[in-house]
Short mmCIF file of C-alpha atoms and ligand atoms in Angstrom, two decimals:
data_model
loop_
_atom_site.label_atom_id
_atom_site.label_comp_id
_atom_site.label_asym_id
_atom_site.label_seq_id
_atom_site.Cartn_x
_atom_site.Cartn_y
_atom_site.Cartn_z
CA MET A 1 31.88 15.68 6.76
CA ILE A 2 31.47 12.11 5.93
CA PRO A 3 27.88 11.24 5.25
CA ARG A 4 26.31 8.88 7.42
CA VAL A 5 23.90 6.75 5.35
CA THR A 6 24.48 6.98 1.44
CA ALA A 7 22.27 5.63 -1.14
CA THR A 8 24.43 5.46 -4.22
CA VAL A 9 22.30 5.10 -7.43
CA ASP A 10 24.01 3.78 -10.48
CA LEU A 11 22.05 5.19 -13.48
CA SER A 12 24.03 3.00 -15.87
CA ALA A 13 22.43 0.04 -14.07
CA ILE A 14 19.08 1.54 -14.69
CA ARG A 15 19.85 1.99 -18.44
CA HIS A 16 21.10 -1.69 -18.44
CA ASN A 17 17.89 -2.94 -16.82
CA LEU A 18 15.87 -0.93 -19.49
CA GLY A 19 17.72 -2.92 -22.14
CA VAL A 20 16.81 -6.08 -20.37
CA VAL A 21 13.20 -5.33 -20.44
CA ARG A 22 13.31 -4.22 -24.20
CA GLN A 23 15.05 -7.58 -25.10
CA MET A 24 12.24 -9.38 -23.23
CA ALA A 25 9.48 -7.58 -24.74
CA PRO A 26 11.07 -6.47 -28.04
CA GLY A 27 7.79 -5.40 -29.98
CA ALA A 28 6.43 -3.39 -27.09
CA ARG A 29 6.78 0.17 -26.07
CA VAL A 30 7.97 0.87 -22.54
CA MET A 31 6.15 3.07 -19.76
CA ALA A 32 8.63 3.31 -16.97
CA ALA A 33 7.29 3.71 -13.48
CA VAL A 34 8.90 6.59 -11.65
CA LYS A 35 6.37 7.19 -9.12
CA ALA A 36 7.17 7.58 -5.38
CA ASP A 37 10.44 9.58 -6.17
CA GLY A 38 11.56 6.97 -8.74
CA TYR A 39 10.81 3.98 -6.12
CA GLY A 40 13.04 6.12 -3.75
CA HIS A 41 15.98 6.33 -6.28
CA GLY A 42 15.43 9.94 -7.18
CA ALA A 43 12.65 10.43 -9.77
CA VAL A 44 14.39 13.44 -11.52
CA PRO A 45 17.81 11.89 -12.19
CA VAL A 46 16.25 8.51 -12.95
CA SER A 47 13.82 10.13 -15.44
CA ARG A 48 16.66 12.04 -17.16
CA ALA A 49 18.63 8.97 -17.52
CA LEU A 50 15.42 6.99 -19.02
CA ALA A 51 14.69 10.03 -21.17
CA ALA A 52 18.25 10.02 -22.64
CA ALA A 53 17.85 6.26 -23.28
CA GLY A 54 14.92 7.02 -25.32
CA ILE A 55 12.01 5.87 -22.99
CA ASP A 56 8.73 5.93 -24.66
CA CYS A 57 6.88 7.14 -21.54
CA LEU A 58 7.29 7.79 -17.85
CA ALA A 59 4.46 6.97 -15.33
CA VAL A 60 3.86 8.75 -12.05
CA ALA A 61 1.00 8.13 -9.41
CA CYS A 62 -0.21 11.79 -9.32
CA MET A 63 -0.08 15.42 -10.76
CA GLU A 64 2.14 16.61 -8.22
CA GLU A 65 4.74 13.89 -9.17
CA ALA A 66 4.32 14.74 -12.90
CA ILE A 67 4.67 18.44 -12.38
CA ARG A 68 7.90 18.22 -10.47
CA LEU A 69 9.19 16.35 -13.49
CA ARG A 70 8.14 19.06 -15.81
CA GLN A 71 9.61 21.69 -13.66
CA ALA A 72 12.97 19.78 -14.01
CA ARG A 73 12.45 20.29 -17.73
CA ILE A 74 11.65 16.58 -18.43
CA SER A 75 9.69 16.78 -21.73
CA THR A 76 9.05 13.09 -22.35
CA PRO A 77 5.50 11.83 -22.36
CA ILE A 78 4.50 11.38 -18.78
CA ALA A 79 1.36 9.27 -17.80
CA VAL A 80 -0.56 10.06 -14.45
CA LEU A 81 -1.54 6.57 -13.25
CA GLU A 82 -4.29 7.59 -11.00
CA GLY A 83 -5.31 10.42 -13.10
CA ILE A 84 -6.76 13.90 -12.25
CA ILE A 85 -8.99 14.64 -9.30
CA SER A 86 -10.13 18.24 -10.01
CA ARG A 87 -10.91 20.39 -12.80
CA GLU A 88 -7.73 22.47 -12.05
CA GLU A 89 -5.76 19.34 -12.35
CA ALA A 90 -7.39 18.27 -15.56
CA ALA A 91 -6.46 21.96 -17.01
CA LEU A 92 -2.97 21.66 -15.64
CA ALA A 93 -2.65 18.29 -17.35
CA VAL A 94 -3.68 19.63 -20.82
CA TYR A 95 -1.34 22.60 -20.31
CA GLU A 96 1.61 20.31 -19.32
CA GLU A 97 0.78 17.71 -22.06
CA LEU A 98 0.58 15.02 -19.65
CA VAL A 99 -1.04 11.71 -20.54
CA VAL A 100 -4.12 11.05 -18.31
CA VAL A 101 -5.22 7.75 -17.09
CA VAL A 102 -8.94 7.57 -16.70
CA HIS A 103 -10.46 5.08 -14.41
CA ASP A 104 -13.88 6.51 -13.55
CA HIS A 105 -16.74 8.27 -15.14
CA TRP A 106 -16.37 11.16 -12.72
CA GLN A 107 -12.98 11.90 -14.15
CA LEU A 108 -14.52 11.96 -17.78
CA ASP A 109 -16.96 14.47 -16.44
CA ILE A 110 -14.23 16.58 -15.22
CA LEU A 111 -12.32 16.49 -18.61
CA ASP A 112 -15.48 17.15 -20.60
CA GLN A 113 -15.96 20.39 -18.70
CA LEU A 114 -12.70 21.55 -20.45
CA GLY A 115 -14.81 21.49 -23.70
CA PRO A 116 -14.86 19.03 -26.44
CA GLN A 117 -11.97 20.49 -28.31
CA ALA A 118 -9.59 20.41 -25.46
CA ARG A 119 -6.40 18.45 -26.22
CA VAL A 120 -6.47 15.42 -23.78
CA THR A 121 -4.42 12.42 -24.35
CA LEU A 122 -5.66 9.44 -22.27
CA TRP A 123 -5.48 5.93 -21.38
CA PHE A 124 -8.65 4.06 -20.25
CA LYS A 125 -8.13 1.77 -17.37
CA LEU A 126 -10.19 -1.24 -17.27
CA ASP A 127 -10.75 -3.37 -14.15
CA SER A 128 -10.08 -7.12 -15.33
CA GLY A 129 -10.10 -8.46 -11.80
CA MET A 130 -7.67 -6.47 -9.54
CA HIS A 131 -10.84 -4.58 -8.24
CA ARG A 132 -8.99 -1.50 -7.19
CA LEU A 133 -9.40 1.09 -9.93
CA GLY A 134 -10.78 0.81 -13.44
CA PHE A 135 -13.96 0.86 -15.54
CA PRO A 136 -15.86 -2.41 -15.57
CA LEU A 137 -15.06 -4.37 -18.90
CA ALA A 138 -18.74 -3.87 -19.87
CA ASP A 139 -18.18 -0.13 -20.15
CA VAL A 140 -15.79 -0.33 -23.19
CA PRO A 141 -18.68 0.72 -25.82
CA ARG A 142 -19.64 3.54 -23.68
CA LEU A 143 -16.22 4.73 -23.44
CA GLN A 144 -15.65 4.44 -27.23
CA ALA A 145 -18.84 6.61 -27.43
CA THR A 146 -17.34 9.23 -25.16
CA LEU A 147 -14.15 9.22 -27.07
CA ALA A 148 -16.00 9.68 -30.34
CA ALA A 149 -17.87 12.65 -28.85
CA HIS A 150 -14.71 14.59 -27.97
CA PRO A 151 -12.79 15.41 -31.18
CA GLY A 152 -9.85 16.94 -29.12
CA TRP A 153 -9.27 13.60 -27.15
CA THR A 154 -6.50 11.06 -28.33
CA LEU A 155 -6.52 7.65 -27.20
CA ALA A 156 -3.22 6.53 -25.99
CA GLY A 157 -4.47 2.97 -25.14
CA TRP A 158 -6.44 0.84 -22.91
CA MET A 159 -4.70 -0.76 -19.79
CA THR A 160 -5.41 -3.07 -16.96
CA HIS A 161 -3.32 -3.96 -13.91
CA LEU A 162 -2.45 -7.51 -12.86
CA ALA A 163 -3.21 -8.69 -9.28
CA SER A 164 -1.10 -11.79 -9.01
CA ALA A 165 1.52 -11.69 -11.69
CA ASP A 166 4.27 -12.52 -9.29
CA GLU A 167 2.71 -15.93 -8.60
CA THR A 168 3.77 -17.96 -11.65
CA GLU A 169 1.60 -20.78 -10.93
CA ASN A 170 -1.53 -18.77 -10.35
CA PRO A 171 -3.87 -18.99 -13.35
CA PHE A 172 -5.53 -15.80 -12.37
CA THR A 173 -3.03 -13.61 -14.45
CA LEU A 174 -4.13 -15.56 -17.83
CA GLU A 175 -7.80 -15.02 -16.71
CA GLN A 176 -7.34 -11.17 -16.43
CA ILE A 177 -5.51 -11.14 -19.75
CA ALA A 178 -8.33 -13.12 -21.38
CA ARG A 179 -11.04 -11.08 -19.89
CA PHE A 180 -9.27 -7.93 -20.89
CA GLU A 181 -8.61 -8.95 -24.61
CA ALA A 182 -12.13 -10.22 -24.98
CA ALA A 183 -13.57 -6.97 -23.83
CA LEU A 184 -11.52 -5.25 -26.60
CA VAL A 185 -12.13 -7.48 -29.57
CA GLY A 186 -12.49 -5.22 -32.70
CA VAL A 187 -11.65 -2.13 -30.34
CA PRO A 188 -9.05 -0.03 -31.85
CA GLY A 189 -5.96 1.26 -29.64
CA PRO A 190 -2.99 -0.08 -28.07
CA ARG A 191 -3.14 -2.43 -24.99
CA SER A 192 -1.02 -2.60 -22.00
CA VAL A 193 -1.20 -5.08 -19.19
CA ALA A 194 2.33 -5.95 -17.70
CA ASN A 195 4.15 -4.53 -14.64
CA SER A 196 7.65 -6.11 -14.04
CA ALA A 197 6.24 -9.36 -12.96
CA GLY A 198 3.77 -9.45 -15.80
CA LEU A 199 6.30 -8.79 -18.55
CA ILE A 200 9.07 -11.27 -17.00
CA ALA A 201 6.83 -14.18 -16.16
CA TRP A 202 4.05 -13.92 -18.53
CA PRO A 203 4.99 -13.49 -22.32
CA GLN A 204 1.19 -13.40 -23.19
CA ALA A 205 1.01 -10.26 -21.01
CA ARG A 206 3.56 -8.16 -23.12
CA LEU A 207 1.27 -6.75 -25.79
CA ASP A 208 1.63 -3.29 -27.15
CA TRP A 209 3.12 -1.53 -23.94
CA VAL A 210 4.80 -2.89 -20.82
CA ARG A 211 4.94 -0.91 -17.66
CA PRO A 212 7.93 -1.92 -15.55
CA GLY A 213 8.86 -0.23 -12.36
CA LEU A 214 10.73 -2.59 -10.09
CA ALA A 215 12.67 -4.42 -12.65
CA LEU A 216 14.34 -1.13 -14.04
CA TYR A 217 15.88 -0.60 -10.47
CA GLY A 218 17.29 -3.95 -10.75
CA ALA A 219 15.19 -5.85 -8.25
CA SER A 220 13.34 -9.08 -9.12
CA PRO A 221 9.60 -9.00 -8.81
CA LEU A 222 9.52 -12.73 -8.61
CA PRO A 223 9.98 -14.63 -5.31
CA ASP A 224 11.54 -17.77 -7.00
CA ARG A 225 13.97 -15.78 -9.45
CA THR A 226 16.94 -13.65 -8.37
CA SER A 227 17.71 -10.47 -10.10
CA GLN A 228 20.94 -11.96 -11.11
CA ALA A 229 19.17 -14.85 -12.82
CA LEU A 230 17.09 -12.34 -14.69
CA GLY A 231 20.14 -10.57 -15.87
CA LEU A 232 19.11 -7.22 -13.75
CA ARG A 233 21.50 -5.05 -12.05
CA PRO A 234 20.67 -3.66 -8.66
CA ALA A 235 20.84 0.20 -9.12
CA MET A 236 21.03 1.28 -5.51
CA THR A 237 23.65 0.53 -2.95
CA LEU A 238 22.77 1.61 0.69
CA GLU A 239 25.70 1.88 2.81
CA SER A 240 26.68 3.47 6.33
CA ARG A 241 29.77 2.97 8.57
CA LEU A 242 30.75 1.42 11.74
CA ILE A 243 30.87 3.86 14.53
CA ALA A 244 31.89 1.47 17.41
CA VAL A 245 33.53 -1.93 17.71
CA ARG A 246 32.92 -3.42 21.13
CA GLU A 247 33.86 -6.61 22.77
CA PHE A 248 31.27 -8.28 25.06
CA GLU A 249 31.02 -11.46 27.22
CA ALA A 250 28.91 -14.55 27.03
CA GLY A 251 25.42 -13.67 28.27
CA ASP A 252 25.59 -10.07 27.69
CA THR A 253 22.67 -8.60 25.95
CA ILE A 254 22.72 -5.98 23.36
CA GLY A 255 20.21 -3.08 22.76
CA TYR A 256 16.57 -2.46 23.30
CA SER A 257 14.54 -5.15 24.91
CA GLN A 258 17.87 -7.18 25.15
CA ALA A 259 16.85 -8.82 21.84
CA TYR A 260 20.36 -10.35 21.36
CA ARG A 261 22.12 -12.41 24.04
CA CYS A 262 25.91 -13.06 23.23
CA PRO A 263 26.61 -16.85 23.04
CA GLU A 264 30.31 -16.42 23.72
CA ARG A 265 33.04 -13.54 24.24
CA MET A 266 32.56 -11.69 20.84
CA PRO A 267 33.03 -8.34 19.02
CA VAL A 268 29.88 -6.38 18.14
CA GLY A 269 29.74 -3.44 15.81
CA VAL A 270 27.49 -0.37 15.96
CA VAL A 271 26.40 0.91 12.47
CA ALA A 272 25.13 4.51 11.94
CA MET A 273 21.82 3.87 10.49
CA GLY A 274 18.40 2.92 12.05
CA TYR A 275 14.72 3.25 11.48
CA ALA A 276 14.97 7.00 11.08
CA ASP A 277 16.85 6.33 7.89
CA GLY A 278 14.22 4.03 6.64
CA ILE A 279 15.89 0.65 7.95
CA LEU A 280 12.86 -1.32 8.93
CA ARG A 281 12.68 -2.15 12.73
CA SER A 282 11.02 -5.50 11.76
CA LEU A 283 14.51 -6.62 10.46
CA PRO A 284 15.30 -9.38 12.80
CA ASN A 285 18.55 -10.97 14.44
CA GLY A 286 20.43 -12.65 11.60
CA THR A 287 19.47 -10.28 8.79
CA PRO A 288 22.78 -10.03 6.74
CA LEU A 289 24.78 -7.06 6.30
CA GLN A 290 28.15 -6.90 4.59
CA ILE A 291 31.44 -5.40 5.60
CA ARG A 292 33.97 -5.46 2.77
CA GLY A 293 32.23 -8.24 1.26
CA THR A 294 31.93 -10.41 4.49
CA THR A 295 28.41 -11.07 5.68
CA VAL A 296 27.87 -10.02 9.21
CA PRO A 297 24.41 -10.79 10.90
CA MET A 298 22.48 -8.33 12.54
CA ALA A 299 22.39 -8.68 16.31
CA GLY A 300 19.71 -6.97 18.32
CA ARG A 301 16.86 -4.39 17.49
CA VAL A 302 16.99 -1.82 14.91
CA SER A 303 16.95 1.61 16.89
CA MET A 304 16.27 5.05 15.56
CA ASP A 305 19.77 5.77 14.62
CA MET A 306 21.80 2.42 15.00
CA VAL A 307 22.02 -1.12 14.03
CA THR A 308 24.11 -3.65 16.00
CA VAL A 309 25.89 -6.39 14.23
CA ASP A 310 27.72 -9.64 15.15
CA LEU A 311 31.35 -9.34 14.13
CA ARG A 312 32.69 -12.68 14.73
CA THR A 313 32.69 -13.42 10.90
CA CYS A 314 34.70 -10.13 10.44
CA PRO A 315 37.04 -9.96 13.49
CA HIS A 316 39.30 -7.20 11.96
CA ALA A 317 36.40 -4.87 11.10
CA ALA A 318 37.34 -1.35 12.39
CA VAL A 319 35.52 1.99 13.20
CA GLY A 320 35.06 3.79 9.87
CA ASP A 321 34.51 0.64 7.76
CA PRO A 322 31.52 0.95 5.17
CA VAL A 323 28.71 -1.35 5.98
CA ARG A 324 26.32 -2.43 3.21
CA LEU A 325 22.57 -3.16 3.87
CA TRP A 326 21.87 -3.83 0.13
CA GLY A 327 23.18 -3.39 -3.26
CA PRO A 328 24.84 -5.53 -5.80
CA GLY A 329 25.68 -9.00 -4.25
CA LEU A 330 23.23 -8.41 -1.40
CA PRO A 331 19.76 -7.96 -3.03
CA ALA A 332 17.16 -5.72 -1.39
CA GLU A 333 14.45 -8.23 -2.18
CA ALA A 334 16.34 -10.73 -0.01
CA ILE A 335 16.79 -8.31 2.92
CA ALA A 336 13.05 -7.42 2.53
CA ALA A 337 12.16 -10.99 2.88
CA HIS A 338 13.78 -11.06 6.29
CA ALA A 339 11.15 -8.38 7.44
CA GLY A 340 8.42 -10.11 5.59
CA THR A 341 8.14 -7.44 3.09
CA ILE A 342 8.93 -6.53 -0.42
CA ALA A 343 11.81 -4.59 -1.97
CA TYR A 344 9.34 -1.83 -3.01
CA GLU A 345 8.78 -0.91 0.74
CA LEU A 346 12.45 -0.87 1.54
CA PHE A 347 13.24 1.63 -1.36
CA CYS A 348 10.17 3.82 -0.87
CA GLY A 349 10.78 3.93 2.94
CA LEU A 350 14.29 5.69 2.70
CA THR A 351 14.01 9.10 4.56
CA GLN A 352 15.20 12.62 4.19
CA ARG A 353 18.39 11.68 6.30
CA VAL A 354 19.80 9.42 3.80
CA ARG A 355 22.30 10.98 1.35
CA PHE A 356 21.64 10.29 -2.40
CA VAL A 357 24.53 10.26 -4.84
CA HIS A 358 23.87 9.43 -8.44
CA THR A 359 26.68 8.00 -10.55
CA ASP A 360 26.93 7.12 -14.23
CA ALA A 361 29.33 4.97 -15.62
C1 PLP B 401 3.44 1.01 -10.13
C2 PLP B 401 2.75 0.50 -11.51
C3 PLP B 401 3.45 -0.26 -12.30
C4 PLP B 401 4.88 -0.71 -12.28
O1 PLP B 401 4.91 -1.97 -11.32
P1 PLP B 401 6.15 -2.84 -10.93
O2 PLP B 401 5.65 -3.98 -10.29
O3 PLP B 401 6.94 -1.93 -10.20
O4 PLP B 401 6.88 -3.19 -12.27
C5 PLP B 401 2.66 -0.74 -13.46
N1 PLP B 401 1.45 -0.29 -13.60
C6 PLP B 401 0.69 0.42 -12.80
C7 PLP B 401 -0.57 0.81 -13.14
C8 PLP B 401 1.45 0.85 -11.67
O5 PLP B 401 0.72 1.49 -10.78
#
């Protein structure tokens, strides 16, 4: 059986992108974000590739994601970014030797219930202006005291998260870094601020640990810099096939809501992928797809299982031809922009129906 929609993930591209990150932040250790199933790329194969490349730490959102990696025998340090939410999770985190990110006092209370000797490794997450998770900066002395009262606890470091690092003209990033550093003057322990946009656009944010996600998958986190310009290689290629090539007359309309009207007699292709595969329905007429390197614009609404394309630029396209929605030469971030969203959402939105193939050069 020929797979319908295939996401081919090139693990060598991820290793290459890790090299780019290491070059940009040569003094920093790297915590690689593999949450949300490795941004839809497959957390287990991606984590194995990163582990083999000597990654310093992996980062997931929650305990379930961390346990899945441990069950796959990935023994690298793993940080749990949202931390633990119950005593059971706290005990499991200790047992599995996970690194817990602690963002609130109630989590410290839960960890405390394990006893002062329990071997906990933790990051303290501070809120320097993102105002989502994190201790207020004024809590630092209290956190140091809590740490000192628990001889079994090891401090991995202090982290904060940037709100607007992708806006290279926005001074808020520097303000967040300044607040974070000011709150930690004289306080021992590694510092970590930068996600992908932070480490690429703000050298001041690199510090002791960088925490890239998107860049490792080869997409640019910055609206004004392409992945190619940054030296990143897109790891995922998403492809399906033409399952029909039809000819229509001027004035004929295509698909639901008659969202596309043929301006002349023209060939229209039907591609076997739709929103049930994760292809956003908000992608409009004109969104570029590729058939054998030729750009063909989307023509009509994305439906559940199908997408229709204008084949005037590719008149020799035939049933069975592969159709690319994103990949090298057709960046996911550019496709995402057509739908008013970001590559993160496209990657994370791929569904069960997509066949994943992992390759390694
Ligand atoms: C997801 C995440 C990252 C990685 O972000 P990217 O923008 O994908 O590089 C870094 N830090 C934290 C706390 C995160 O949740």
